[in-house]
Short mmCIF file of C-alpha atoms in Angstrom, two decimals:
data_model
loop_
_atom_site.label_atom_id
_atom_site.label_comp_id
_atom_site.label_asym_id
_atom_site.label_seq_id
_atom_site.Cartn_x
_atom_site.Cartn_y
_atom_site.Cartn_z
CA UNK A 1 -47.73 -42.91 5.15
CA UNK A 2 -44.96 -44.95 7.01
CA UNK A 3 -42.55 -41.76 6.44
CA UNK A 4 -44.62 -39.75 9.46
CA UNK A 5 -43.26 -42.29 12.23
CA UNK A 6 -39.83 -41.48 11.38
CA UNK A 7 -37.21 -39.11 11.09
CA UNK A 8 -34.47 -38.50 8.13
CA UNK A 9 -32.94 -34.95 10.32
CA UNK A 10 -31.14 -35.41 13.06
CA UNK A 11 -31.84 -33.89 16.42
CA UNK A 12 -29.44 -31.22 16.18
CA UNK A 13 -31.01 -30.37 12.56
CA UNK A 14 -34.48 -30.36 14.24
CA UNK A 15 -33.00 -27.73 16.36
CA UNK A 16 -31.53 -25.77 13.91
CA UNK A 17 -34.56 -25.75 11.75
CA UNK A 18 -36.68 -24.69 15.21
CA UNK A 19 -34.45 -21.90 15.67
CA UNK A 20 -34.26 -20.75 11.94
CA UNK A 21 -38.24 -20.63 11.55
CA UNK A 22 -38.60 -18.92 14.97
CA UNK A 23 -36.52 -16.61 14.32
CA UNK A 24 -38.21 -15.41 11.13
CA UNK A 25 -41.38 -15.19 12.97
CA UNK A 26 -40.04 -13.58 15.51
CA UNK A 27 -38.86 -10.38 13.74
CA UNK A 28 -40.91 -10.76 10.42
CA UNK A 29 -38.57 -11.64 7.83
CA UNK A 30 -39.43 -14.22 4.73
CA UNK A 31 -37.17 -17.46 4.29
CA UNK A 32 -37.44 -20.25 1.71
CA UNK A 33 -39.27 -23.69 1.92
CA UNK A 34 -37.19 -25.77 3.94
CA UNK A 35 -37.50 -28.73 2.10
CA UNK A 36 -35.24 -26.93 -0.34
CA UNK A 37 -32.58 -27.53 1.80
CA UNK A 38 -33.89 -30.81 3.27
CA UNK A 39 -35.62 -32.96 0.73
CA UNK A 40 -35.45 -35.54 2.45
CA UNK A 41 -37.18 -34.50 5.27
CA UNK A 42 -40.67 -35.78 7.03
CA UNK A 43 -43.73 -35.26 8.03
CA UNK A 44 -42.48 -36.32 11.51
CA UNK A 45 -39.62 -34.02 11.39
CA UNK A 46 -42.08 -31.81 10.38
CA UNK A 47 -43.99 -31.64 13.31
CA UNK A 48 -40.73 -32.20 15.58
CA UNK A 49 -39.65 -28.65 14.50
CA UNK A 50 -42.98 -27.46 15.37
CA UNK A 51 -42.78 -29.44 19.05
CA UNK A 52 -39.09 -27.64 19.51
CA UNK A 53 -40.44 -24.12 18.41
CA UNK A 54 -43.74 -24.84 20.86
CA UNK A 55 -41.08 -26.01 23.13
CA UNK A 56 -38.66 -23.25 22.99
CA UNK A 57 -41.60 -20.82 23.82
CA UNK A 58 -42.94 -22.26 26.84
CA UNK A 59 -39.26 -22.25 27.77
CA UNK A 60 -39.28 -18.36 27.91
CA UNK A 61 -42.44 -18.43 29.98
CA UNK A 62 -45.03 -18.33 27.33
CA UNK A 63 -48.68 -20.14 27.40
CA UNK A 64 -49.87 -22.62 25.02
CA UNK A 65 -53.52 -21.07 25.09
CA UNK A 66 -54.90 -22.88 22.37
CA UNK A 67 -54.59 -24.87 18.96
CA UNK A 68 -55.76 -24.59 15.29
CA UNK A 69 -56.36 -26.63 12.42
CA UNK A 70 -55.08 -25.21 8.55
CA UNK A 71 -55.79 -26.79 5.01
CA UNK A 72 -59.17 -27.81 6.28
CA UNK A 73 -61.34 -27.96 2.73
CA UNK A 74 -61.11 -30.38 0.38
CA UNK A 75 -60.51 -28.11 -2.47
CA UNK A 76 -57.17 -26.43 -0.56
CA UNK A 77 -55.83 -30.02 -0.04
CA UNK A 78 -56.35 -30.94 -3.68
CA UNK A 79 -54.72 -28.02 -4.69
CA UNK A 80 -51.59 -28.30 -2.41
CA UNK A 81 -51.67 -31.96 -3.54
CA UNK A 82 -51.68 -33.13 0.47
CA UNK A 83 -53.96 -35.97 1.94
CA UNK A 84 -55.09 -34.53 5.38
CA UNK A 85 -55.06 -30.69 6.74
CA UNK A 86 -51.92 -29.45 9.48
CA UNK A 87 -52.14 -28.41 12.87
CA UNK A 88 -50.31 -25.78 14.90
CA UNK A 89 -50.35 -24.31 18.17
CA UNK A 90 -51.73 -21.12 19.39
CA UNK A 91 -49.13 -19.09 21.87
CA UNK A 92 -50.66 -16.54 24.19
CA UNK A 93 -49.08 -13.07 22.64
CA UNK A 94 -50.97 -14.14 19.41
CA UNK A 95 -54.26 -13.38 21.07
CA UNK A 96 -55.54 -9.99 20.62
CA UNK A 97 -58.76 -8.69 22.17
CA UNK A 98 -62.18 -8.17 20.00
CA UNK A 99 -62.00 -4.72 18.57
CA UNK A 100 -57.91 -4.43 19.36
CA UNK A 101 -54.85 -2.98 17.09
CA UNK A 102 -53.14 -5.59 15.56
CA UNK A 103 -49.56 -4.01 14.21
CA UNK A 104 -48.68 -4.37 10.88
CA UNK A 105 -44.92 -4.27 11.23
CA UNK A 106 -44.69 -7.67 13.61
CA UNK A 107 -46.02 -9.55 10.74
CA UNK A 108 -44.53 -9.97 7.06
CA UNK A 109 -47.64 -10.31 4.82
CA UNK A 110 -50.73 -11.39 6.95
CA UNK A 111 -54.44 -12.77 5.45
CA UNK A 112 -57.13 -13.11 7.60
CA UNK A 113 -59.42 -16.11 7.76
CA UNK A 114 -63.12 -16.21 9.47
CA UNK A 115 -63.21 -19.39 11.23
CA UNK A 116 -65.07 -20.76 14.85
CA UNK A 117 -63.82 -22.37 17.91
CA UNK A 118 -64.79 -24.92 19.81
CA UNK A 119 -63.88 -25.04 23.94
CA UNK A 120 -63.92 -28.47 25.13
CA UNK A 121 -65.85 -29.46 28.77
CA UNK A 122 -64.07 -33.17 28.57
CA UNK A 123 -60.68 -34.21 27.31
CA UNK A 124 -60.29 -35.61 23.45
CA UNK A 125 -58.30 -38.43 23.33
CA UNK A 126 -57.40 -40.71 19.54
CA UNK A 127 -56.93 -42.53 17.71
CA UNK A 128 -60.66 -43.08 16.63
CA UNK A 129 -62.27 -39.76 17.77
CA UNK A 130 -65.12 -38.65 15.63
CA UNK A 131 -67.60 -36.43 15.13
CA UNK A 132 -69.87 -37.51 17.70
CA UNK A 133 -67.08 -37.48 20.18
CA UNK A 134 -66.34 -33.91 19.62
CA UNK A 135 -69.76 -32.86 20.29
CA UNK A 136 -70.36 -34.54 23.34
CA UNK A 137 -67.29 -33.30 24.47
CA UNK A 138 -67.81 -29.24 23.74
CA UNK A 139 -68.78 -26.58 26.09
CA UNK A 140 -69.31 -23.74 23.95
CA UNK A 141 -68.35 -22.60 20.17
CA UNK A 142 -67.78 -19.10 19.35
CA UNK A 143 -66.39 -16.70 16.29
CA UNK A 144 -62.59 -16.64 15.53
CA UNK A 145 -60.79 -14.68 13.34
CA UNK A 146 -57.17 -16.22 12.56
CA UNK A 147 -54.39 -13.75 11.36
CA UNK A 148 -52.25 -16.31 9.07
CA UNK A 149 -48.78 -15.03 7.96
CA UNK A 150 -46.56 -17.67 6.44
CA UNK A 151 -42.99 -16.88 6.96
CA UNK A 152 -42.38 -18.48 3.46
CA UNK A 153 -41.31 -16.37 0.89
CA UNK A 154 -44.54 -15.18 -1.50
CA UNK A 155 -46.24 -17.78 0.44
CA UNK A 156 -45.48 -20.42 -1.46
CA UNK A 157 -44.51 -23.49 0.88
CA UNK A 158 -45.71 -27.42 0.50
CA UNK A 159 -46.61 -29.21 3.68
CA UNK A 160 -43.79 -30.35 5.33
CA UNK A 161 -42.87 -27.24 5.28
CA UNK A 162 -46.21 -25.15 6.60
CA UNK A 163 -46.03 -27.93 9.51
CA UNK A 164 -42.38 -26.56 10.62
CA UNK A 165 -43.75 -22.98 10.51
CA UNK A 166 -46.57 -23.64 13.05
CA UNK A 167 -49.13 -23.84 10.17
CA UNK A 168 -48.45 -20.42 9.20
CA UNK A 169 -49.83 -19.23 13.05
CA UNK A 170 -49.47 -15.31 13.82
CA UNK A 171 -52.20 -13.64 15.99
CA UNK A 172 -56.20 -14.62 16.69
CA UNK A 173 -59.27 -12.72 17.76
CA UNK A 174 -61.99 -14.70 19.54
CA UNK A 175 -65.11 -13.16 20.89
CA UNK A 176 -68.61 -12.25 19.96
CA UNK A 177 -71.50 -14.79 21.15
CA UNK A 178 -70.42 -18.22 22.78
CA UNK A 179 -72.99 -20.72 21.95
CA UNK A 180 -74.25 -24.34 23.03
CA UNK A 181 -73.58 -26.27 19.98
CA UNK A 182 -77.07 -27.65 20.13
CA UNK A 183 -78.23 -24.08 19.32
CA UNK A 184 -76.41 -23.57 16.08
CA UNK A 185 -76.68 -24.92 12.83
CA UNK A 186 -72.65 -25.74 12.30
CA UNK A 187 -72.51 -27.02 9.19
CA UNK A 188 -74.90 -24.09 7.38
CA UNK A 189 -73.73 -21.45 9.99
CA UNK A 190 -73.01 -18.24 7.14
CA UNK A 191 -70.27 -15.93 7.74
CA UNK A 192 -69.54 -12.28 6.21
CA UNK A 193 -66.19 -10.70 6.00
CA UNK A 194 -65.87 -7.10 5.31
CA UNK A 195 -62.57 -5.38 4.65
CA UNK A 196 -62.91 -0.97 5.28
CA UNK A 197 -66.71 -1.86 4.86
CA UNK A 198 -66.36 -3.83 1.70
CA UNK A 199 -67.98 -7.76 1.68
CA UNK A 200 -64.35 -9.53 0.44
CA UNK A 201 -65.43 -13.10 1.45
CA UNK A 202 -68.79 -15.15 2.48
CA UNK A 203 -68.44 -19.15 3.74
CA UNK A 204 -70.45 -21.53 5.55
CA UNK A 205 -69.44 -24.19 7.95
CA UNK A 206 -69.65 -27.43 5.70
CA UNK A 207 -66.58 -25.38 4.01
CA UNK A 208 -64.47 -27.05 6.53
CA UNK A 209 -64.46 -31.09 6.02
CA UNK A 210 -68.01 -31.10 5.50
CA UNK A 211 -68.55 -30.12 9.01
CA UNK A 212 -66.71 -27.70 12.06
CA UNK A 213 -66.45 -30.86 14.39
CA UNK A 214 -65.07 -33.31 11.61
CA UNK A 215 -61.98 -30.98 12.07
CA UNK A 216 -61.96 -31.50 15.86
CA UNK A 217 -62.07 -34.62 15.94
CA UNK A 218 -59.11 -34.76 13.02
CA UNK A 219 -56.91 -32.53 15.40
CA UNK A 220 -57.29 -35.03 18.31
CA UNK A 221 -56.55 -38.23 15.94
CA UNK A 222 -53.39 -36.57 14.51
CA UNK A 223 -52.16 -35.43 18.17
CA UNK A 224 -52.48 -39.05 19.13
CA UNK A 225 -49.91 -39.51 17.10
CA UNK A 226 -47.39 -37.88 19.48
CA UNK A 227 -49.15 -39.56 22.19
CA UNK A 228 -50.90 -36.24 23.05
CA UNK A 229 -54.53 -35.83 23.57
CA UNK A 230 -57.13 -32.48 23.50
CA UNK A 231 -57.19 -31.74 27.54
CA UNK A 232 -60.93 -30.29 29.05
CA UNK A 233 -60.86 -26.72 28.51
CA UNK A 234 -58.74 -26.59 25.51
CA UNK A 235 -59.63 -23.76 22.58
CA UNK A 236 -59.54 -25.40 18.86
CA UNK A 237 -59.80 -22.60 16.02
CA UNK A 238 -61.33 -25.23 13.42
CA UNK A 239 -59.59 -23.45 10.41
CA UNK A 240 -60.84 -20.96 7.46
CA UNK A 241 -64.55 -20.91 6.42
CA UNK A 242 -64.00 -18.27 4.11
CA UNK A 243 -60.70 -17.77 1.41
CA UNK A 244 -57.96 -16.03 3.30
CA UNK A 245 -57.97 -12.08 2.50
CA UNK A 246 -54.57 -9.85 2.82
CA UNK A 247 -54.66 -6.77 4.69
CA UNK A 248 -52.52 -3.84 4.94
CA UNK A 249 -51.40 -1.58 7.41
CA UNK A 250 -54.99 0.82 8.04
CA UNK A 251 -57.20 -1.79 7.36
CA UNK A 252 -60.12 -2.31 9.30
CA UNK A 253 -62.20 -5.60 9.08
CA UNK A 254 -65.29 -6.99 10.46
CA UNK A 255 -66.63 -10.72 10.45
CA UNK A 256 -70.61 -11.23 10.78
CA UNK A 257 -71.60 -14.88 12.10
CA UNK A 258 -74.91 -15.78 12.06
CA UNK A 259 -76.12 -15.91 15.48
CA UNK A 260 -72.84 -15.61 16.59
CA UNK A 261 -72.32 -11.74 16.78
CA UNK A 262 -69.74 -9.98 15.08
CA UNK A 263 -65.72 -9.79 15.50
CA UNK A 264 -63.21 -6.52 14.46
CA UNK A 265 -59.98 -5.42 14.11
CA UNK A 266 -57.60 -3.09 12.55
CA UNK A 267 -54.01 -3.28 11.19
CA UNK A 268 -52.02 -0.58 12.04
#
């Protein structure tokens, strides 16, 4: 994949493109794919965009609080026709607390994905991380529910595209039982999702690259990319275990993790 070390955009259409998919984030209106527009883009100008829109927001005073990993099974990679999952960042007003209100109208047509997250005690640094490497370097995993909400019209995007739009990043919930890794069986972990009391989705940890870490340890490889390593402390959301669900506005869900507790929230 030569195309990922280089750009086709210039900087001032990096900028533009920052702006333009911020902006629909932002206040919650749908565009189209960019690549309509720029076919010729790249996977580096890809995650450029992504950089500028991270940048732009740390600019205004906002925390980077944590990252996440998207198109992490094998089957959703197939199907989008892409060879490895995306990353995107994690900003700190997309954190909402365990139990919270999560409103309906700053988002355009949100899922929700169970998923866990693993809080490193030592920095990750690639190329060449694996899964070994992840687990000696994690403090504690825990439940995570992502709130995914593409600003693509109809959600239909391909992955240059998802890249630019932070991976489809919205809002998180984190919370229920932090565990020593040691103690949990990651890659048979089960997880329940219930929509107004209703069981929409059930997963297990292997659905993500065969195993949780494998998608650390991804993350950290593709960040070395840009130079950038996984500091101590950092919070990776490891991406979906179960389908993604929509909600609507009044919808109340709860995720069961074995072990792990259980995480809520409600649309409103």
């Amino acid at each position: 994949m030569a195309e990922v070390y280089e750009n086709k955009l210039t900087p001032a259409q990096i900028e533009e493109l920052a702006i333009h998919c911020e902006n629909a984030e932002l206040e919650a209106y749908e565009i189209t794919k960019i690549t309509d527009d720029y076919p010729e883009m790249t996977y580096k100008d890809a995650f450029d965009i992504q950089w500028e829109i991270r940048r732009r927001k740390e600019e205004r005073g906002h925390k980077i609080v944590g990252m996440k990993m998207g198109l992490t099974s094998w089957a959703k990679m197939a199907q989008m026709g892409v060879e490895q999952p995306c990353y995107g960042f994690l900003a700190d007003y997309f954190s909402v607390p365990e139990g919270g209100e999560i409103k309906h109208d700053e988002l355009i047509h949100p899922k929700i994905e169970a998923e866990l997250a693993f809080v490193l005690k030592h920095e990750l640094k690639g190329p060449g991380v694996h899964i070994g490497d992840v687990l000696r370097a994690t403090d504690f995993v825990m439940p995570a529910v992502e709130v995914i909400d593409s600003r693509y019209k109809d959600f239909k995007f391909d992955l240059k595209s998802v890249i630019a739009d932070n991976s489809s990043s919205s809002r998180f919930v984190t919370g229920g039982r932090m565990a020593d890794i040691a103690d949990v069986d990651l890659k048979n972990i089960g997880v329940v999702m219930e929509i107004n009391g209703e069981v929409v989705q059930t997963g297990a940890g292997a659905a993500v690259l065969g195993h949780p870490a494998a998608s650390v340890a991804m993350l950290a490889n593709m960040m070395a990319d840009r130079g950038e390593s996984l500091p101590a402390g950092s919070f990776i959301m490891i991406g979906a275990i179960t389908a993604a669900v929509q909600v609507n506005k009044g919808d109340a869900f709860t995720v069961r993790y074995q072990g792990l507790g259980t995480l809520s929230g409600k649309f409103v």
